[in-house]
Amino acid sequence: MTEGILLKPGQQIKAIMNQNDARRFVELRYGLVVESIKELDSYDDRNYRILCKDTSINNNPYVSSIAKNGYILKVINSLDSKKTSFIEAQNELLIFLSKKGIICTIPVKQKDGSYYSLEILNGSSEKHVVRLLTYCEGEILQDVPKTAELLKNVGSFTARLDNILKEFWHPAYDTQTSLWVMPAVPKIRDFLFVMDDKSDINIIEEIVSNFEQKVLTIIDTLEKGIIHGDLNENNIVISSDNKDVGAIIDFGDSHKNCFIFELAISLCYMITQSKDIEMAKYVIQGYQEVRQLTLQEKRILKLCVCARLAQSLVLGSYSYQREPENDYLIRQHPMKWLTLKKLWPMDDNKVMKMWSI
């Protein structure tokens, strides 16, 4: 994996643009007439919810009908926009999953038949990938009750998704990496300058050191495949009865890695959302109904969850320092800190027993 494609402290990668720019791209590249537009919360990309008029279909030969739930216009950050093969891989992956019965966003072709274009925005020297995807309607997990039944179904979906992705391959996934992949956890040391509390820094450093010693040293022995990489409360759309996963969105962090990391990432957010460390057992129970954890995976699961929490806290704080008006970046930080400070000191064996693993 190439070190040069990872985010460096101080690097500006988010597109500088507004809703008028987004509207112009949709009408120019996709031939669709925008009826309404709204920017959505995001970290490094720009995402816009778009609704279009039915008259649009005459302007794009690849759009047979207007999506009634609308679209998402994604303007990818300048760093990820350099990896166009990965953008192409994501598009193929989404089409593959849709054929496998997984409800997800589907890429839309531009007027010239391509699935994306590279755009220079507002005089910047950097290019940004612009792509349009169908919108998945429904409430996200963040906004519904976190019941044991729902969490169990999130766990089983997590394992089922990764099982399905075992059948998919694209060469871009053999080298795709970012600062958000879990093997990059040691890189968060470079961003600790955003934290003021020495005791918090000490906790992060302790977790990172343990992750290096106990996880990265055995990473080659762990089962791997393509994973979603960010199964958080904003990327899981819930079914109408609030009991199951209805759809999955945002594969921008998908990559090839250890399956145990996928579960740990999901647990990080499910625990934070349920505000109860013990609720993780339901996610794990559902997961193991589809894929059994090995003893090795069970022993490192708590550490991996803590490492993801640390990663999220540090990188989220860094992003917020650069974009202080975007409260979305740190909205869950108080609960994440409470969770981390409670979970990290707990005895590993007691946690395994609490989680029934």
XYZ file of C-alpha atoms in Angstrom:
357
model
C 0.000 0.000 0.000
C 1.412 3.332 -1.041
C 2.142 5.743 1.789
C 1.913 8.779 -0.504
C -1.862 8.568 -0.895
C -2.587 9.022 2.802
C -3.801 12.331 4.199
C -1.082 14.507 5.704
C -1.630 17.048 8.511
C -2.631 20.420 7.081
C -3.599 19.092 3.664
C -6.752 20.710 2.193
C -8.710 18.080 0.274
C -12.419 18.996 0.556
C -13.924 20.612 -2.522
C -14.598 24.341 -2.272
C -18.020 24.739 -3.866
C -21.665 25.579 -3.208
C -25.140 24.395 -4.166
C -25.134 26.407 -7.383
C -21.979 24.579 -8.488
C -23.641 21.255 -7.675
C -26.776 22.194 -9.604
C -24.677 23.189 -12.609
C -22.837 19.856 -12.678
C -26.054 17.836 -12.520
C -27.599 19.793 -15.390
C -24.421 20.002 -17.479
C -23.029 16.464 -17.082
C -26.198 14.464 -16.457
C -28.751 16.471 -18.424
C -31.145 16.418 -15.465
C -33.236 19.399 -14.410
C -32.770 20.025 -10.687
C -35.936 20.679 -8.715
C -34.395 20.889 -5.241
C -30.942 20.515 -3.707
C -29.601 20.171 -0.161
C -26.066 19.620 1.118
C -25.670 16.681 3.516
C -23.259 16.130 6.403
C -19.908 14.642 5.433
C -16.238 14.428 6.372
C -13.953 14.987 3.388
C -16.360 14.852 0.437
C -19.291 17.060 -0.562
C -22.639 15.273 -0.750
C -25.845 16.800 -2.115
C -29.376 15.378 -2.064
C -30.898 16.123 -5.439
C -34.505 15.884 -6.657
C -35.066 16.209 -10.414
C -38.001 17.031 -12.667
C -39.526 14.307 -14.850
C -38.796 16.355 -17.967
C -35.096 15.542 -17.480
C -35.176 12.140 -19.196
C -35.158 13.690 -22.655
C -31.665 15.097 -22.017
C -29.848 11.882 -21.013
C -30.141 8.765 -23.192
C -28.927 6.589 -20.288
C -31.686 7.634 -17.874
C -34.963 5.925 -18.783
C -36.891 7.362 -15.828
C -36.254 9.811 -13.007
C -35.584 8.203 -9.621
C -38.585 9.145 -7.477
C -36.451 9.266 -4.305
C -33.863 11.445 -5.983
C -30.105 11.251 -6.175
C -26.895 11.896 -4.283
C -24.290 14.023 -6.028
C -20.898 13.123 -4.582
C -17.957 15.462 -5.100
C -14.974 13.421 -3.976
C -12.080 15.010 -2.091
C -8.964 15.798 -4.120
C -6.927 12.997 -2.524
C -9.354 10.193 -3.360
C -10.064 11.784 -6.741
C -6.544 10.839 -7.799
C -7.563 7.177 -7.515
C -9.961 6.954 -10.448
C -9.506 3.180 -10.707
C -10.975 2.925 -7.214
C -13.941 5.075 -8.228
C -14.518 2.664 -11.124
C -14.172 -0.278 -8.727
C -16.799 1.209 -6.396
C -19.233 1.585 -9.271
C -18.745 -2.043 -10.292
C -19.122 -3.158 -6.675
C -22.431 -1.301 -6.266
C -23.828 -2.791 -9.452
C -22.658 -6.251 -8.307
C -24.321 -5.901 -4.888
C -27.554 -4.702 -6.448
C -27.656 -7.843 -8.595
C -27.088 -9.893 -5.423
C -30.174 -8.405 -3.778
C -28.436 -5.857 -1.555
C -30.267 -2.519 -1.673
C -27.672 0.212 -2.137
C -27.031 3.358 -4.138
C -26.647 2.779 -7.881
C -24.321 4.889 -10.080
C -25.938 6.949 -12.843
C -24.326 7.501 -16.229
C -23.564 10.970 -17.515
C -24.769 12.130 -20.932
C -21.580 10.795 -22.545
C -22.022 7.342 -20.984
C -19.362 7.687 -18.270
C -20.069 7.148 -14.575
C -18.020 10.139 -13.389
C -16.061 13.166 -14.536
C -13.021 15.037 -13.213
C -13.769 18.683 -12.512
C -11.679 21.716 -11.552
C -13.649 23.810 -9.059
C -13.507 27.569 -8.544
C -10.025 28.090 -9.871
C -8.419 25.362 -7.767
C -5.509 23.454 -9.289
C -6.889 20.183 -7.870
C -9.384 17.997 -9.703
C -12.403 16.401 -8.038
C -14.360 13.369 -9.153
C -18.067 14.173 -9.566
C -20.519 11.249 -9.623
C -24.263 10.785 -9.223
C -25.967 7.879 -7.445
C -29.563 6.984 -6.724
C -30.810 7.885 -3.238
C -31.867 5.171 -0.763
C -35.032 6.335 1.002
C -35.624 5.561 4.693
C -34.576 6.425 8.210
C -30.955 5.888 9.132
C -29.978 3.852 12.174
C -29.110 7.000 14.113
C -32.773 8.004 14.188
C -34.462 4.767 15.322
C -34.537 2.825 18.647
C -31.512 0.572 19.054
C -33.275 -2.647 20.071
C -31.602 -5.986 20.633
C -33.400 -7.322 17.554
C -32.150 -4.522 15.325
C -28.567 -4.819 16.585
C -28.623 -8.575 16.030
C -29.788 -8.015 12.465
C -27.046 -5.416 11.940
C -24.559 -8.079 12.999
C -25.918 -10.732 10.657
C -26.063 -8.217 7.790
C -22.421 -7.264 8.430
C -21.277 -10.867 8.039
C -23.617 -11.551 5.104
C -22.379 -8.485 3.224
C -18.753 -9.569 3.571
C -19.635 -13.109 2.505
C -21.265 -11.779 -0.658
C -18.257 -9.572 -1.354
C -16.026 -12.659 -1.371
C -17.373 -13.196 -4.893
C -16.343 -9.734 -6.087
C -12.926 -8.657 -7.298
C -11.433 -5.575 -8.905
C -7.666 -4.895 -9.069
C -8.088 -1.471 -7.432
C -9.082 -3.183 -4.182
C -5.700 -4.913 -3.958
C -3.974 -1.593 -3.241
C -6.711 0.705 -1.905
C -5.907 2.298 1.449
C -6.559 5.480 3.397
C -5.982 7.026 6.786
C -9.270 5.426 7.911
C -8.316 1.778 7.344
C -7.488 0.044 10.604
C -3.913 -0.947 9.714
C -3.312 2.833 9.541
C -4.201 3.282 13.241
C -0.538 4.074 14.134
C -0.746 7.065 11.761
C -3.075 8.875 14.167
C 0.019 9.690 16.250
C 0.764 12.334 13.610
C -2.532 14.056 14.462
C -2.392 14.032 18.265
C -1.513 17.727 18.232
C -5.266 18.410 18.005
C -5.757 17.091 21.539
C -5.080 19.177 24.646
C -5.695 16.742 27.502
C -2.518 14.803 28.331
C -4.434 11.946 29.948
C -6.522 11.537 26.774
C -3.352 11.507 24.685
C -1.882 8.839 26.966
C -4.951 6.618 26.473
C -4.717 6.955 22.698
C -0.994 6.213 22.674
C -1.494 3.162 24.887
C -4.196 1.784 22.593
C -2.095 2.400 19.476
C 0.920 0.647 20.992
C -1.178 -2.361 21.985
C -2.726 -2.470 18.517
C 0.731 -2.522 16.950
C 1.941 -5.293 19.258
C -1.125 -7.540 19.387
C -2.934 -6.997 16.086
C -0.555 -5.766 13.391
C 1.934 -8.509 14.262
C -0.652 -11.206 13.427
C -2.542 -9.434 10.652
C -1.262 -11.817 7.978
C -2.919 -14.747 9.775
C -6.402 -13.175 9.860
C -9.055 -13.899 7.209
C -9.448 -11.060 4.712
C -11.745 -9.891 1.960
C -13.386 -6.726 0.673
C -15.236 -4.916 3.466
C -17.502 -1.861 3.593
C -15.130 -0.213 6.062
C -17.547 2.260 7.665
C -20.742 0.599 8.903
C -21.808 3.513 11.070
C -25.192 4.906 12.117
C -25.389 7.200 9.083
C -24.607 4.545 6.467
C -27.228 1.979 7.508
C -30.778 2.628 6.275
C -33.365 0.828 8.398
C -36.398 -1.137 7.201
C -39.853 0.425 7.621
C -40.570 -1.685 10.740
C -37.300 -0.506 12.406
C -36.208 -4.114 12.907
C -33.718 -4.790 10.128
C -31.243 -3.303 7.673
C -33.126 -1.952 4.672
C -30.216 -0.595 2.628
C -26.538 0.225 2.882
C -24.890 3.385 1.552
C -21.498 5.071 1.120
C -18.844 2.598 -0.001
C -16.168 5.287 -0.155
C -14.170 3.545 2.582
C -14.534 0.037 1.138
C -11.250 -1.823 0.826
C -9.661 -5.249 1.238
C -8.888 -6.023 4.868
C -9.506 -8.322 7.838
C -13.113 -9.352 8.421
C -12.670 -8.805 12.172
C -12.042 -5.113 11.422
C -15.457 -4.843 9.749
C -17.123 -6.187 12.890
C -15.015 -3.962 15.170
C -15.895 -0.860 13.153
C -19.588 -1.722 13.305
C -19.371 -2.369 17.066
C -17.660 0.971 17.664
C -20.698 2.797 16.282
C -23.399 0.425 17.541
C -22.093 0.668 21.118
C -21.913 4.456 20.855
C -25.452 4.611 19.501
C -26.948 2.250 22.097
C -24.933 3.925 24.894
C -24.315 0.487 26.395
C -21.158 -1.604 25.943
C -23.052 -4.791 26.776
C -25.384 -4.302 23.773
C -22.461 -5.344 21.569
C -23.317 -8.959 22.377
C -26.395 -8.769 20.159
C -24.402 -7.533 17.167
C -21.858 -10.303 17.725
C -24.597 -12.907 18.155
C -26.129 -11.981 14.810
C -22.703 -11.888 13.176
C -21.791 -15.368 14.397
C -25.013 -16.834 13.033
C -23.486 -16.144 9.609
C -19.726 -16.239 10.257
C -18.073 -17.787 13.288
C -15.255 -15.837 14.906
C -11.974 -17.651 15.471
C -10.450 -17.679 18.959
C -7.730 -15.348 17.682
C -10.351 -12.876 16.445
C -12.274 -13.035 19.714
C -9.139 -12.210 21.709
C -8.372 -9.039 19.736
C -11.950 -7.802 19.229
C -12.069 -5.467 22.245
C -8.711 -3.952 21.289
C -9.873 -3.439 17.697
C -13.046 -1.681 18.875
C -10.987 0.635 21.086
C -8.547 1.288 18.249
C -11.416 2.313 15.973
C -12.822 4.598 18.652
C -9.379 6.195 19.021
C -9.068 6.578 15.255
C -12.505 8.189 15.005
C -11.864 10.571 17.892
C -8.479 11.792 16.684
C -9.294 12.116 12.977
C -12.700 13.621 13.741
C -11.082 16.228 16.003
C -8.526 17.011 13.312
C -11.249 17.497 10.687
C -13.221 19.695 13.087
C -10.179 21.869 13.761
C -10.003 22.556 10.027
C -13.773 22.925 9.635
C -15.048 24.286 12.988
C -18.495 25.153 11.639
C -19.187 21.451 10.907
C -20.476 20.060 14.224
C -21.272 16.750 12.506
C -17.582 15.870 12.721
C -17.586 15.679 16.532
C -21.275 15.189 17.325
C -20.745 11.746 18.858
C -17.396 12.485 20.513
C -18.653 12.860 24.118
C -20.277 9.410 24.006
C -17.274 7.908 22.221
C -14.954 9.178 24.939
C -17.253 7.814 27.665
C -17.323 4.470 25.896
C -13.577 4.338 25.335
C -12.693 5.311 28.899
C -15.028 2.635 30.239
C -14.176 -0.158 27.801
C -10.396 0.201 27.545
C -9.568 -0.491 31.249
C -11.925 -3.496 31.403
C -10.383 -6.952 31.723
C -10.277 -8.654 28.307
C -11.711 -11.931 29.636
C -14.586 -10.116 31.342
C -15.406 -8.327 28.103
C -15.371 -11.634 26.179
C -17.745 -13.094 28.755
C -20.010 -10.007 28.660
C -20.129 -10.231 24.859
C -20.698 -14.013 24.996
C -17.677 -14.871 22.895
